[in-house]
PDB file of C-alpha atoms in Angstrom:
ATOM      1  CA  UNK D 940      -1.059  29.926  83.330  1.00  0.00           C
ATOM      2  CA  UNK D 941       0.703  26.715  82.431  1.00  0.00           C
ATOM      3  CA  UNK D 942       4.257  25.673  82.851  1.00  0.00           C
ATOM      4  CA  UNK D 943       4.314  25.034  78.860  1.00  0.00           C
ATOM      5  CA  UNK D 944       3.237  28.811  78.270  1.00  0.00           C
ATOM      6  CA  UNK D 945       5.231  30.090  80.785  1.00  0.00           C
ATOM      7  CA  UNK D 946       8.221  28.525  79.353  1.00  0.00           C
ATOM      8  CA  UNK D 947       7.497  29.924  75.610  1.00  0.00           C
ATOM      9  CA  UNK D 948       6.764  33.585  77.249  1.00  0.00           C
ATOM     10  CA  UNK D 949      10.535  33.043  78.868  1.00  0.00           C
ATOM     11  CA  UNK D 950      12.054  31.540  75.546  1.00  0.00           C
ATOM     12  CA  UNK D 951      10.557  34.370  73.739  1.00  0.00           C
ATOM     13  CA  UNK D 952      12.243  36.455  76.340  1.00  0.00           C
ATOM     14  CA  UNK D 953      15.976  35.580  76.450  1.00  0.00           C
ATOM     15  CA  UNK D 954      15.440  35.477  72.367  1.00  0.00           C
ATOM     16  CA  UNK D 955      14.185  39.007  71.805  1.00  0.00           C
ATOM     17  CA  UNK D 956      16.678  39.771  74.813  1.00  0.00           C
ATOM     18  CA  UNK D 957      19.554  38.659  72.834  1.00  0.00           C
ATOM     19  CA  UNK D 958      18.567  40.015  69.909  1.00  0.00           C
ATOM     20  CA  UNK D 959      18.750  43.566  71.600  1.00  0.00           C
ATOM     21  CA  UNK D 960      21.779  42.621  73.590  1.00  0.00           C
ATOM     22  CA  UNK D 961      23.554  42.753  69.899  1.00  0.00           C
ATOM     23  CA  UNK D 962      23.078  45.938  68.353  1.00  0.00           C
ATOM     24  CA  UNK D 963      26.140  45.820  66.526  1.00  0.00           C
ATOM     25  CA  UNK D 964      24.554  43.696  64.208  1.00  0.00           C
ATOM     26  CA  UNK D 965      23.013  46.261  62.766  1.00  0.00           C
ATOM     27  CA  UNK D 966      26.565  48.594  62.421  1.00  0.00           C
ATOM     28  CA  UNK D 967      28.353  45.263  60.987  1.00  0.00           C
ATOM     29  CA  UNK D 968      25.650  44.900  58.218  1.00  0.00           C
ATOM     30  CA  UNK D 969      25.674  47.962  57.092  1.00  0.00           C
ATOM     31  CA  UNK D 970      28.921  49.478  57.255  1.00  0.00           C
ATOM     32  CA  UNK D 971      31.522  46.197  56.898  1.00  0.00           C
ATOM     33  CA  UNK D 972      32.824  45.453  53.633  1.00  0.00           C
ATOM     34  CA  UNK D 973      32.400  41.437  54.447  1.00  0.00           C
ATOM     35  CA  UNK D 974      28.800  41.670  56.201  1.00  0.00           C
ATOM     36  CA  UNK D 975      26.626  43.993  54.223  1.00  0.00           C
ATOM     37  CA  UNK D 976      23.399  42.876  53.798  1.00  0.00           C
ATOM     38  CA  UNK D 977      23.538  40.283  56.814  1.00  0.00           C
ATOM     39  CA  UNK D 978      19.882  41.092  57.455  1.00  0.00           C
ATOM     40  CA  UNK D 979      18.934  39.348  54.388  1.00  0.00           C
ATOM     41  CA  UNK D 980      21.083  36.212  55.565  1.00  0.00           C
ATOM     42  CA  UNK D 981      19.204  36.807  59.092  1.00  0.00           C
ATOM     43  CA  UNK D 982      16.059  36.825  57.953  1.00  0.00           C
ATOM     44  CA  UNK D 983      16.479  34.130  55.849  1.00  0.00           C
ATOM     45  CA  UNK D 984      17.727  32.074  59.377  1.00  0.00           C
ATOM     46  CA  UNK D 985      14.549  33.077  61.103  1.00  0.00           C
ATOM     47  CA  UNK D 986      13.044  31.354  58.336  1.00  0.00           C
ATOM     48  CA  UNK D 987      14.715  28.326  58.274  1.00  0.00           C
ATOM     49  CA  UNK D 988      14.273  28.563  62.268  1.00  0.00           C
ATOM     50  CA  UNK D 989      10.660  28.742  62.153  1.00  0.00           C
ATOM     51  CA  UNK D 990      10.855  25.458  59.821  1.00  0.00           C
ATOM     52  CA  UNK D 991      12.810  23.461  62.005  1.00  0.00           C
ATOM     53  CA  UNK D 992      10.440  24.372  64.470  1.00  0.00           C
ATOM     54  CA  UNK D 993       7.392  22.945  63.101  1.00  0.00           C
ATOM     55  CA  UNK D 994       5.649  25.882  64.502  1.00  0.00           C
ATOM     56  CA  UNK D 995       4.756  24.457  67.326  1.00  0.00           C
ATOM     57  CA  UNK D 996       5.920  22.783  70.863  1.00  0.00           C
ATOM     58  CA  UNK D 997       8.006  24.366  73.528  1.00  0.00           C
ATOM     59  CA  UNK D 998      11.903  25.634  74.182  1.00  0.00           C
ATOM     60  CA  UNK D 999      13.904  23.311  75.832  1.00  0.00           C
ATOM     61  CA  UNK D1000      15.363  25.130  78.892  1.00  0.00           C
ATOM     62  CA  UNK D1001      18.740  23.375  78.640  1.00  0.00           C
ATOM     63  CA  UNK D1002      19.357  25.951  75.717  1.00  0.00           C
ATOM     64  CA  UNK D1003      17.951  28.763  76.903  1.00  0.00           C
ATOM     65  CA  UNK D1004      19.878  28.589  79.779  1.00  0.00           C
ATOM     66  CA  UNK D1005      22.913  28.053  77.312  1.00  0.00           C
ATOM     67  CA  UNK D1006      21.866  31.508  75.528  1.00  0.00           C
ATOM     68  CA  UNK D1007      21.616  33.219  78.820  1.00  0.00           C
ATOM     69  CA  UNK D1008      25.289  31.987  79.965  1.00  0.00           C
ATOM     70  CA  UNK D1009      26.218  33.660  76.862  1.00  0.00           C
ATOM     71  CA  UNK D1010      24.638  36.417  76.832  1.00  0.00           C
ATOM     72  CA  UNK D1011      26.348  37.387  80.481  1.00  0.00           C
ATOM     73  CA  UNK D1012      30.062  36.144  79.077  1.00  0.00           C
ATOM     74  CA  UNK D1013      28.977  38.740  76.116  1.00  0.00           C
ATOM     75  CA  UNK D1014      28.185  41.638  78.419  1.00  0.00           C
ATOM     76  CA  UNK D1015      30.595  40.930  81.385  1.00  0.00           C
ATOM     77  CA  UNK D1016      33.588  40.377  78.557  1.00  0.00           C
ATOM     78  CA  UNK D1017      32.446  42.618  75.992  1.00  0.00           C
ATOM     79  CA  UNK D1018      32.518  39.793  73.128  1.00  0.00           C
ATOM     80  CA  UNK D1019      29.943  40.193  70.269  1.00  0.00           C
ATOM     81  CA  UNK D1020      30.456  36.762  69.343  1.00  0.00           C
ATOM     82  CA  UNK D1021      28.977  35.396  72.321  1.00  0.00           C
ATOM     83  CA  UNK D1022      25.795  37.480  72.285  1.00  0.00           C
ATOM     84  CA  UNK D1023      25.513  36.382  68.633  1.00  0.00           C
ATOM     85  CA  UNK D1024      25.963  32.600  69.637  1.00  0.00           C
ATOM     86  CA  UNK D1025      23.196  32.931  72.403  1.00  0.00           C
ATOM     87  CA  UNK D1026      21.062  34.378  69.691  1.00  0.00           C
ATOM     88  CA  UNK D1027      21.352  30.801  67.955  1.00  0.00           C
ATOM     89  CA  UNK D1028      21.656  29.024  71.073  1.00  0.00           C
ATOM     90  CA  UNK D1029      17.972  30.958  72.153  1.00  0.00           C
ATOM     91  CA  UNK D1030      16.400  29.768  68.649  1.00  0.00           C
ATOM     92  CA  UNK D1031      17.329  26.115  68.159  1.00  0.00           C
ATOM     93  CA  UNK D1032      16.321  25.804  71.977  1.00  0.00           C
ATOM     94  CA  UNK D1033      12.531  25.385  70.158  1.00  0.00           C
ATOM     95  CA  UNK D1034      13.576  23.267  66.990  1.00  0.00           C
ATOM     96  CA  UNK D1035      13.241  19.493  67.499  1.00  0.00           C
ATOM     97  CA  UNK D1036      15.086  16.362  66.914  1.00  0.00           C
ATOM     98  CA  UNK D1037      19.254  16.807  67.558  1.00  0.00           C
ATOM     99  CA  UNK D1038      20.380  16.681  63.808  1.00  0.00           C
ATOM    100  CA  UNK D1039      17.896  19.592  63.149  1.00  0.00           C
ATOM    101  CA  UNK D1040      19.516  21.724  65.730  1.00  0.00           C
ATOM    102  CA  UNK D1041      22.797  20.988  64.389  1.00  0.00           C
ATOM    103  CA  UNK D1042      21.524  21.758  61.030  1.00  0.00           C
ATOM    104  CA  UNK D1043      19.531  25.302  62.165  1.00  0.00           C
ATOM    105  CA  UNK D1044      22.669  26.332  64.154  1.00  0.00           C
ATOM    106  CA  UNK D1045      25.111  25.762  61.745  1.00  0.00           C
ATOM    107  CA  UNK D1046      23.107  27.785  59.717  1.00  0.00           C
ATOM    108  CA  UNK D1047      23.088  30.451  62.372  1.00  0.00           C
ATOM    109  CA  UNK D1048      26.633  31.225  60.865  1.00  0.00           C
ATOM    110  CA  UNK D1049      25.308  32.581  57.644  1.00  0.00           C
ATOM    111  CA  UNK D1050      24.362  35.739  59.235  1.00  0.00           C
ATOM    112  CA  UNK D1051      27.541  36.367  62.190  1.00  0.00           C
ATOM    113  CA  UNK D1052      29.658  39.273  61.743  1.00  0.00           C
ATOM    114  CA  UNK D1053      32.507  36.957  62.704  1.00  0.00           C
ATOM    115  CA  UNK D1054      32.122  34.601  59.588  1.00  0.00           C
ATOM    116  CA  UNK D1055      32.812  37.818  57.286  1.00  0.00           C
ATOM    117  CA  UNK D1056      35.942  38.539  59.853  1.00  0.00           C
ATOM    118  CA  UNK D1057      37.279  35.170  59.251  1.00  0.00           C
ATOM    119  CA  UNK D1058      36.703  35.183  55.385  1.00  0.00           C
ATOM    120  CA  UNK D1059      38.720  38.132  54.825  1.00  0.00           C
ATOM    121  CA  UNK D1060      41.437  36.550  55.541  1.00  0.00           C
ATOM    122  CA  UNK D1061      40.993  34.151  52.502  1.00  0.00           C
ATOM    123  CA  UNK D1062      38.249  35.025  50.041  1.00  0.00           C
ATOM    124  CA  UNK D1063      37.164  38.641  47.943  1.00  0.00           C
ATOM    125  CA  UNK D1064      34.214  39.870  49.687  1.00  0.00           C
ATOM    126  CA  UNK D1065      32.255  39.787  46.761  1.00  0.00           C
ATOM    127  CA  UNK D1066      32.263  35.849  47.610  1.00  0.00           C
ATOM    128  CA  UNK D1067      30.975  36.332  51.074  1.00  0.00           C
ATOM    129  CA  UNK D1068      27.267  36.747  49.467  1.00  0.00           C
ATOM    130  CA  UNK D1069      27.456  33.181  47.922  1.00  0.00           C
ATOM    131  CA  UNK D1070      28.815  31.554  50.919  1.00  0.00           C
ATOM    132  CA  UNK D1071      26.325  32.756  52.843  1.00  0.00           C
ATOM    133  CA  UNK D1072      23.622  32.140  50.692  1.00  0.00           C
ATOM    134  CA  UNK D1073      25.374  28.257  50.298  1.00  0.00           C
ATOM    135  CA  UNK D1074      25.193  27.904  54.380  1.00  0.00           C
ATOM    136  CA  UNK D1075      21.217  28.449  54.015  1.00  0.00           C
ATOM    137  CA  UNK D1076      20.653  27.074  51.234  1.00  0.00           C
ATOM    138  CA  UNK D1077      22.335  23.713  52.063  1.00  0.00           C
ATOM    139  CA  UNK D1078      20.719  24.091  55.714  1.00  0.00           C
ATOM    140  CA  UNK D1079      17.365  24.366  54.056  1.00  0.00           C
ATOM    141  CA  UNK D1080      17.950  21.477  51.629  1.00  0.00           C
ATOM    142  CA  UNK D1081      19.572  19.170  54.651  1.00  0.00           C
ATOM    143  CA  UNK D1082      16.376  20.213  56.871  1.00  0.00           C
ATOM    144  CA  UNK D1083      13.818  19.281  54.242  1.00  0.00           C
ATOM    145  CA  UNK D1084      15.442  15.785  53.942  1.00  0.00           C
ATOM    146  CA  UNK D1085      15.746  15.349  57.691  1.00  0.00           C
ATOM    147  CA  UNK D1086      11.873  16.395  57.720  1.00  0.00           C
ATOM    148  CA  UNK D1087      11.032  13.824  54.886  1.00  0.00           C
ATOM    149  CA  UNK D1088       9.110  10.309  55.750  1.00  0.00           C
ATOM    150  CA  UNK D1089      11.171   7.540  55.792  1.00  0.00           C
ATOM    151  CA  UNK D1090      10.452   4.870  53.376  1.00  0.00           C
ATOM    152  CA  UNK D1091       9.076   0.857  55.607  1.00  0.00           C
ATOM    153  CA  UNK D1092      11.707  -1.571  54.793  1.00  0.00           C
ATOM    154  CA  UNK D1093       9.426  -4.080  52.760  1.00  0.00           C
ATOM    155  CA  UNK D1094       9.581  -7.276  54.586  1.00  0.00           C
ATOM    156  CA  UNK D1095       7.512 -10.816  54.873  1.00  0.00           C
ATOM    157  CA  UNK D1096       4.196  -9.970  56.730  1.00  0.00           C
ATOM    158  CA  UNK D1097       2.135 -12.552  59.065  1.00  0.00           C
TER     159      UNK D1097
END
């Protein structure tokens, strides 16, 4: 087996590992006021993810290792916020290109239990839907100009 598919088995690893280190994901988006429906949002990420992959190439161990430093903080300190960060962390360690990344994991906020915790202290949650959708959208938008050919400066040839 190569190094380049061992290191995709192991990035699909620590992701799915993450992903099950967080089940209160699944309590926060169904039960708080400020999060229901966050599965939508997270799916909606994982698409957006798979995009700024290109569907193809390898994790970059650097954040991997990242999502696995978090994902001990999370368990050794209890801190749900950390596990969901690693999740993000684990998934823009295959996107390409640093604005993408920034982009994707920005993005990754659509979908954390922690955004709704912060907006409650400032917005109705019946906003929380459009502010979440906004995040994704304008991640989307942002990652299809990013992906777009850029235009050869005309010039003098010869």
């Amino acid at each position: 087996m190569s190094t380049d598919t061992q290191v995709r088995i192991a990035g699909g690893i620590i992701f799915c590992g993450m992903i099950v280190l967080s089940p209160d994901l699944c309590w926060a988006w169904n039960h708080a006021p400020y999060d229901r429906g966050g599965w939508w949002f997270a799916g909606a990420w994982l698409l957006v993810l798979a995009w700024g992959t290109g569907w193809r190439g390898r994790p970059q161990i650097f954040w991997l290792m990242l999502a696995v430093g978090l994902g001990l903080i999370s368990v050794l300190g209890q801190i749900n916020a950390a596990r969901h960060a690693g999740i993000v962390f684990a998934g823009i360690a295959w996107v390409r290109g640093w604005k993408a990344k920034v982009v994707v994991g920005l993005a990754g906020f659509a979908w954390f239990p922690a955004l709704g915790w912060l907006a409650a202290r400032f917005v109705d949650e019946s906003v929380m839907p459009w502010l979440r959708f906004g995040l994704l959208g304008g991640a989307a938008v942002t990652l299809w100009r990013l992906r777009q050919p850029r235009p050869r400066p005309m010039g003098r040839t010869g």
